[in-house]
mmCIF file with all atom_site columns, C-alpha atoms in Angstrom:
data_model
loop_
_atom_site.group_PDB
_atom_site.id
_atom_site.type_symbol
_atom_site.label_atom_id
_atom_site.label_alt_id
_atom_site.label_comp_id
_atom_site.label_asym_id
_atom_site.label_entity_id
_atom_site.label_seq_id
_atom_site.pdbx_PDB_ins_code
_atom_site.Cartn_x
_atom_site.Cartn_y
_atom_site.Cartn_z
_atom_site.occupancy
_atom_site.B_iso_or_equiv
_atom_site.pdbx_formal_charge
_atom_site.auth_seq_id
_atom_site.auth_comp_id
_atom_site.auth_asym_id
_atom_site.auth_atom_id
_atom_site.pdbx_PDB_model_num
ATOM 1   C CA . MET A 1 1   ? 46.965 -0.717  -39.397 1.00 0.00 ? 9   MET A CA 1
ATOM 2   C CA . PRO A 1 2   ? 45.361 -4.008  -37.990 1.00 0.00 ? 10  PRO A CA 1
ATOM 3   C CA . ARG A 1 3   ? 45.077 -4.369  -34.232 1.00 0.00 ? 11  ARG A CA 1
ATOM 4   C CA . PRO A 1 4   ? 47.141 -7.421  -33.249 1.00 0.00 ? 12  PRO A CA 1
ATOM 5   C CA . LEU A 1 5   ? 44.700 -10.281 -32.043 1.00 0.00 ? 13  LEU A CA 1
ATOM 6   C CA . PRO A 1 6   ? 45.196 -13.445 -30.317 1.00 0.00 ? 14  PRO A CA 1
ATOM 7   C CA . ASN A 1 7   ? 46.065 -16.344 -32.763 1.00 0.00 ? 15  ASN A CA 1
ATOM 8   C CA . PRO A 1 8   ? 45.492 -19.341 -30.760 1.00 0.00 ? 16  PRO A CA 1
ATOM 9   C CA . THR A 1 9   ? 47.638 -22.385 -30.714 1.00 0.00 ? 17  THR A CA 1
ATOM 10  C CA . ALA A 1 10  ? 46.890 -25.887 -30.038 1.00 0.00 ? 18  ALA A CA 1
ATOM 11  C CA . ASP A 1 11  ? 48.336 -25.165 -26.419 1.00 0.00 ? 19  ASP A CA 1
ATOM 12  C CA . SER A 1 12  ? 46.530 -21.843 -26.019 1.00 0.00 ? 20  SER A CA 1
ATOM 13  C CA . ARG A 1 13  ? 43.185 -22.632 -27.606 1.00 0.00 ? 21  ARG A CA 1
ATOM 14  C CA . PRO A 1 14  ? 41.652 -24.122 -24.077 1.00 0.00 ? 22  PRO A CA 1
ATOM 15  C CA . PHE A 1 15  ? 42.315 -20.143 -22.644 1.00 0.00 ? 23  PHE A CA 1
ATOM 16  C CA . TRP A 1 16  ? 40.835 -18.586 -25.769 1.00 0.00 ? 24  TRP A CA 1
ATOM 17  C CA . ASP A 1 17  ? 37.727 -20.762 -25.873 1.00 0.00 ? 25  ASP A CA 1
ATOM 18  C CA . GLY A 1 18  ? 37.373 -20.067 -22.151 1.00 0.00 ? 26  GLY A CA 1
ATOM 19  C CA . CYS A 1 19  ? 37.437 -16.230 -22.749 1.00 0.00 ? 27  CYS A CA 1
ATOM 20  C CA . ALA A 1 20  ? 34.835 -16.381 -25.451 1.00 0.00 ? 28  ALA A CA 1
ATOM 21  C CA . ALA A 1 21  ? 32.713 -18.538 -22.884 1.00 0.00 ? 29  ALA A CA 1
ATOM 22  C CA . GLY A 1 22  ? 33.547 -15.681 -20.098 1.00 0.00 ? 30  GLY A CA 1
ATOM 23  C CA . GLU A 1 23  ? 35.927 -17.913 -17.955 1.00 0.00 ? 31  GLU A CA 1
ATOM 24  C CA . LEU A 1 24  ? 39.381 -17.396 -17.303 1.00 0.00 ? 32  LEU A CA 1
ATOM 25  C CA . ARG A 1 25  ? 41.426 -20.704 -17.494 1.00 0.00 ? 33  ARG A CA 1
ATOM 26  C CA . TYR A 1 26  ? 44.913 -21.463 -16.536 1.00 0.00 ? 34  TYR A CA 1
ATOM 27  C CA . GLN A 1 27  ? 46.562 -24.749 -16.177 1.00 0.00 ? 35  GLN A CA 1
ATOM 28  C CA . ARG A 1 28  ? 47.667 -26.801 -12.851 1.00 0.00 ? 36  ARG A CA 1
ATOM 29  C CA . CYS A 1 29  ? 50.101 -29.521 -12.776 1.00 0.00 ? 37  CYS A CA 1
ATOM 30  C CA . ALA A 1 30  ? 48.507 -33.034 -11.110 1.00 0.00 ? 38  ALA A CA 1
ATOM 31  C CA . ARG A 1 31  ? 52.042 -33.974 -10.071 1.00 0.00 ? 39  ARG A CA 1
ATOM 32  C CA . CYS A 1 32  ? 53.357 -30.673 -8.265  1.00 0.00 ? 40  CYS A CA 1
ATOM 33  C CA . GLY A 1 33  ? 50.491 -28.193 -8.000  1.00 0.00 ? 41  GLY A CA 1
ATOM 34  C CA . GLN A 1 34  ? 52.026 -25.465 -9.600  1.00 0.00 ? 42  GLN A CA 1
ATOM 35  C CA . THR A 1 35  ? 49.887 -23.023 -11.543 1.00 0.00 ? 43  THR A CA 1
ATOM 36  C CA . GLN A 1 36  ? 50.643 -21.578 -14.750 1.00 0.00 ? 44  GLN A CA 1
ATOM 37  C CA . LEU A 1 37  ? 48.679 -19.145 -16.978 1.00 0.00 ? 45  LEU A CA 1
ATOM 38  C CA . ILE A 1 38  ? 50.921 -19.195 -20.003 1.00 0.00 ? 46  ILE A CA 1
ATOM 39  C CA . PRO A 1 39  ? 49.810 -22.177 -21.728 1.00 0.00 ? 47  PRO A CA 1
ATOM 40  C CA . ARG A 1 40  ? 52.472 -24.866 -22.166 1.00 0.00 ? 48  ARG A CA 1
ATOM 41  C CA . ALA A 1 41  ? 52.646 -28.739 -22.980 1.00 0.00 ? 49  ALA A CA 1
ATOM 42  C CA . LEU A 1 42  ? 54.764 -29.187 -19.792 1.00 0.00 ? 50  LEU A CA 1
ATOM 43  C CA . CYS A 1 43  ? 54.721 -27.849 -16.295 1.00 0.00 ? 51  CYS A CA 1
ATOM 44  C CA . ALA A 1 44  ? 57.381 -25.066 -15.939 1.00 0.00 ? 52  ALA A CA 1
ATOM 45  C CA . ALA A 1 45  ? 58.357 -26.046 -12.437 1.00 0.00 ? 53  ALA A CA 1
ATOM 46  C CA . CYS A 1 46  ? 58.659 -29.647 -12.912 1.00 0.00 ? 54  CYS A CA 1
ATOM 47  C CA . GLN A 1 47  ? 58.728 -30.611 -16.601 1.00 0.00 ? 55  GLN A CA 1
ATOM 48  C CA . HIS A 1 48  ? 55.563 -33.088 -15.893 1.00 0.00 ? 56  HIS A CA 1
ATOM 49  C CA . ASP A 1 49  ? 53.035 -33.367 -18.960 1.00 0.00 ? 57  ASP A CA 1
ATOM 50  C CA . GLN A 1 50  ? 49.739 -33.745 -17.244 1.00 0.00 ? 58  GLN A CA 1
ATOM 51  C CA . LEU A 1 51  ? 48.553 -30.295 -17.002 1.00 0.00 ? 59  LEU A CA 1
ATOM 52  C CA . GLN A 1 52  ? 44.970 -30.058 -16.326 1.00 0.00 ? 60  GLN A CA 1
ATOM 53  C CA . TRP A 1 53  ? 42.740 -27.011 -17.113 1.00 0.00 ? 61  TRP A CA 1
ATOM 54  C CA . GLN A 1 54  ? 41.096 -25.290 -14.463 1.00 0.00 ? 62  GLN A CA 1
ATOM 55  C CA . THR A 1 55  ? 38.677 -22.124 -14.019 1.00 0.00 ? 63  THR A CA 1
ATOM 56  C CA . SER A 1 56  ? 39.663 -19.112 -11.997 1.00 0.00 ? 64  SER A CA 1
ATOM 57  C CA . ARG A 1 57  ? 37.107 -17.306 -9.914  1.00 0.00 ? 65  ARG A CA 1
ATOM 58  C CA . GLY A 1 58  ? 38.241 -14.195 -11.587 1.00 0.00 ? 66  GLY A CA 1
ATOM 59  C CA . LEU A 1 59  ? 39.012 -12.493 -8.596  1.00 0.00 ? 67  LEU A CA 1
ATOM 60  C CA . GLY A 1 60  ? 42.770 -10.608 -7.826  1.00 0.00 ? 68  GLY A CA 1
ATOM 61  C CA . ARG A 1 61  ? 44.713 -7.643  -6.667  1.00 0.00 ? 69  ARG A CA 1
ATOM 62  C CA . ILE A 1 62  ? 46.670 -5.271  -8.849  1.00 0.00 ? 70  ILE A CA 1
ATOM 63  C CA . LEU A 1 63  ? 50.403 -5.844  -8.297  1.00 0.00 ? 71  LEU A CA 1
ATOM 64  C CA . SER A 1 64  ? 51.464 -2.933  -10.850 1.00 0.00 ? 72  SER A CA 1
ATOM 65  C CA . PHE A 1 65  ? 49.916 -0.684  -13.340 1.00 0.00 ? 73  PHE A CA 1
ATOM 66  C CA . THR A 1 66  ? 50.925 1.757   -16.029 1.00 0.00 ? 74  THR A CA 1
ATOM 67  C CA . VAL A 1 67  ? 48.793 4.403   -17.867 1.00 0.00 ? 75  VAL A CA 1
ATOM 68  C CA . VAL A 1 68  ? 49.866 4.785   -21.496 1.00 0.00 ? 76  VAL A CA 1
ATOM 69  C CA . HIS A 1 69  ? 49.221 7.852   -23.331 1.00 0.00 ? 77  HIS A CA 1
ATOM 70  C CA . ARG A 1 70  ? 51.209 7.516   -26.379 1.00 0.00 ? 78  ARG A CA 1
ATOM 71  C CA . ALA A 1 71  ? 49.758 4.535   -28.647 1.00 0.00 ? 79  ALA A CA 1
ATOM 72  C CA . PRO A 1 72  ? 52.604 2.107   -29.421 1.00 0.00 ? 80  PRO A CA 1
ATOM 73  C CA . THR A 1 73  ? 50.947 1.529   -32.619 1.00 0.00 ? 81  THR A CA 1
ATOM 74  C CA . PRO A 1 74  ? 48.720 3.512   -34.822 1.00 0.00 ? 82  PRO A CA 1
ATOM 75  C CA . ALA A 1 75  ? 46.199 0.869   -34.382 1.00 0.00 ? 83  ALA A CA 1
ATOM 76  C CA . PHE A 1 76  ? 45.578 1.863   -30.493 1.00 0.00 ? 84  PHE A CA 1
ATOM 77  C CA . LYS A 1 77  ? 45.526 5.621   -31.230 1.00 0.00 ? 85  LYS A CA 1
ATOM 78  C CA . GLU A 1 78  ? 41.820 5.818   -30.483 1.00 0.00 ? 86  GLU A CA 1
ATOM 79  C CA . GLU A 1 79  ? 42.098 4.272   -27.186 1.00 0.00 ? 87  GLU A CA 1
ATOM 80  C CA . VAL A 1 80  ? 44.474 6.235   -25.092 1.00 0.00 ? 88  VAL A CA 1
ATOM 81  C CA . PRO A 1 81  ? 44.912 6.750   -22.250 1.00 0.00 ? 89  PRO A CA 1
ATOM 82  C CA . TYR A 1 82  ? 44.651 3.391   -21.374 1.00 0.00 ? 90  TYR A CA 1
ATOM 83  C CA . VAL A 1 83  ? 45.855 1.236   -18.112 1.00 0.00 ? 91  VAL A CA 1
ATOM 84  C CA . ILE A 1 84  ? 47.544 -1.915  -18.434 1.00 0.00 ? 92  ILE A CA 1
ATOM 85  C CA . ALA A 1 85  ? 48.150 -3.652  -15.187 1.00 0.00 ? 93  ALA A CA 1
ATOM 86  C CA . ILE A 1 86  ? 49.494 -7.110  -13.660 1.00 0.00 ? 94  ILE A CA 1
ATOM 87  C CA . VAL A 1 87  ? 46.950 -8.860  -11.375 1.00 0.00 ? 95  VAL A CA 1
ATOM 88  C CA . ASP A 1 88  ? 48.047 -11.536 -8.919  1.00 0.00 ? 96  ASP A CA 1
ATOM 89  C CA . MET A 1 89  ? 44.742 -13.879 -9.107  1.00 0.00 ? 97  MET A CA 1
ATOM 90  C CA . GLU A 1 90  ? 43.667 -15.931 -6.079  1.00 0.00 ? 98  GLU A CA 1
ATOM 91  C CA . GLU A 1 91  ? 44.936 -18.958 -7.862  1.00 0.00 ? 99  GLU A CA 1
ATOM 92  C CA . GLY A 1 92  ? 48.705 -18.160 -7.814  1.00 0.00 ? 100 GLY A CA 1
ATOM 93  C CA . PHE A 1 93  ? 49.202 -16.609 -11.093 1.00 0.00 ? 101 PHE A CA 1
ATOM 94  C CA . ARG A 1 94  ? 49.772 -13.463 -12.810 1.00 0.00 ? 102 ARG A CA 1
ATOM 95  C CA . LEU A 1 95  ? 47.849 -11.913 -15.651 1.00 0.00 ? 103 LEU A CA 1
ATOM 96  C CA . MET A 1 96  ? 48.551 -8.816  -17.648 1.00 0.00 ? 104 MET A CA 1
ATOM 97  C CA . VAL A 1 97  ? 45.472 -7.111  -18.790 1.00 0.00 ? 105 VAL A CA 1
ATOM 98  C CA . ASN A 1 98  ? 44.003 -3.692  -19.491 1.00 0.00 ? 106 ASN A CA 1
ATOM 99  C CA . VAL A 1 99  ? 41.741 -2.452  -16.991 1.00 0.00 ? 107 VAL A CA 1
ATOM 100 C CA . LYS A 1 100 ? 38.154 -1.023  -18.032 1.00 0.00 ? 108 LYS A CA 1
ATOM 101 C CA . ASP A 1 101 ? 37.503 2.475   -17.711 1.00 0.00 ? 109 ASP A CA 1
ATOM 102 C CA . GLY A 1 102 ? 41.034 2.847   -15.906 1.00 0.00 ? 110 GLY A CA 1
ATOM 103 C CA . ALA A 1 103 ? 42.338 5.686   -17.162 1.00 0.00 ? 111 ALA A CA 1
ATOM 104 C CA . GLY A 1 104 ? 39.563 7.583   -15.304 1.00 0.00 ? 112 GLY A CA 1
ATOM 105 C CA . LYS A 1 105 ? 39.916 5.654   -11.853 1.00 0.00 ? 113 LYS A CA 1
ATOM 106 C CA . ALA A 1 106 ? 42.299 6.306   -9.178  1.00 0.00 ? 114 ALA A CA 1
ATOM 107 C CA . LEU A 1 107 ? 43.689 3.080   -9.028  1.00 0.00 ? 115 LEU A CA 1
ATOM 108 C CA . SER A 1 108 ? 46.291 1.698   -6.359  1.00 0.00 ? 116 SER A CA 1
ATOM 109 C CA . ILE A 1 109 ? 48.936 -1.584  -5.723  1.00 0.00 ? 117 ILE A CA 1
ATOM 110 C CA . GLY A 1 110 ? 46.943 -4.238  -4.307  1.00 0.00 ? 118 GLY A CA 1
ATOM 111 C CA . GLN A 1 111 ? 43.040 -2.808  -4.875  1.00 0.00 ? 119 GLN A CA 1
ATOM 112 C CA . PRO A 1 112 ? 40.723 -5.548  -5.542  1.00 0.00 ? 120 PRO A CA 1
ATOM 113 C CA . VAL A 1 113 ? 39.857 -6.611  -9.372  1.00 0.00 ? 121 VAL A CA 1
ATOM 114 C CA . CYS A 1 114 ? 37.518 -8.923  -10.998 1.00 0.00 ? 122 CYS A CA 1
ATOM 115 C CA . ILE A 1 115 ? 38.181 -10.113 -14.567 1.00 0.00 ? 123 ILE A CA 1
ATOM 116 C CA . GLY A 1 116 ? 35.525 -9.460  -17.048 1.00 0.00 ? 124 GLY A CA 1
ATOM 117 C CA . TYR A 1 117 ? 35.497 -9.474  -20.987 1.00 0.00 ? 125 TYR A CA 1
ATOM 118 C CA . ARG A 1 118 ? 35.128 -7.596  -24.116 1.00 0.00 ? 126 ARG A CA 1
ATOM 119 C CA . ALA A 1 119 ? 34.797 -8.342  -27.691 1.00 0.00 ? 127 ALA A CA 1
ATOM 120 C CA . VAL A 1 120 ? 37.310 -6.932  -29.977 1.00 0.00 ? 128 VAL A CA 1
ATOM 121 C CA . ASP A 1 121 ? 37.191 -7.662  -33.896 1.00 0.00 ? 129 ASP A CA 1
ATOM 122 C CA . GLY A 1 122 ? 35.852 -11.051 -33.632 1.00 0.00 ? 130 GLY A CA 1
ATOM 123 C CA . SER A 1 123 ? 37.822 -12.087 -30.421 1.00 0.00 ? 131 SER A CA 1
ATOM 124 C CA . THR A 1 124 ? 37.144 -12.092 -26.590 1.00 0.00 ? 132 THR A CA 1
ATOM 125 C CA . LEU A 1 125 ? 39.562 -10.618 -24.595 1.00 0.00 ? 133 LEU A CA 1
ATOM 126 C CA . PRO A 1 126 ? 39.849 -10.466 -20.664 1.00 0.00 ? 134 PRO A CA 1
ATOM 127 C CA . GLN A 1 127 ? 39.850 -7.310  -18.846 1.00 0.00 ? 135 GLN A CA 1
ATOM 128 C CA . ALA A 1 128 ? 40.327 -6.191  -15.113 1.00 0.00 ? 136 ALA A CA 1
ATOM 129 C CA . GLU A 1 129 ? 37.398 -4.325  -13.822 1.00 0.00 ? 137 GLU A CA 1
ATOM 130 C CA . VAL A 1 130 ? 37.929 -2.478  -10.239 1.00 0.00 ? 138 VAL A CA 1
ATOM 131 C CA . VAL A 1 131 ? 36.171 -4.150  -7.513  1.00 0.00 ? 139 VAL A CA 1
ATOM 132 C CA . GLU A 1 132 ? 34.177 -1.080  -5.633  1.00 0.00 ? 140 GLU A CA 1
#
């Protein structure tokens, strides 16, 4: 079974192109200033259509995490155990990502992380890396 990979749309392509360039990109509304990670044509807060792409510094803190011990599909059976975390980014949005080598680390809520990238089957995916 092949691994599910991103399938960029017109709205999400700048995000995935940013990952390939080593940048975490998000949208900010020019009208109300709201940030949003999930790419959309309109601001989720005020419905304004003047969204601007920004580049994150890539720093955040773990809001929540879980250790996956049982692969959800056969495509992930070689990777268990692995950690998925929700990260509060400095710019005001949340990102759900895998934590690099997370299963072998003592993670905690509020722990600082930075966003790095890894190549997977022709795609570049963001991942959290614990800041020591």
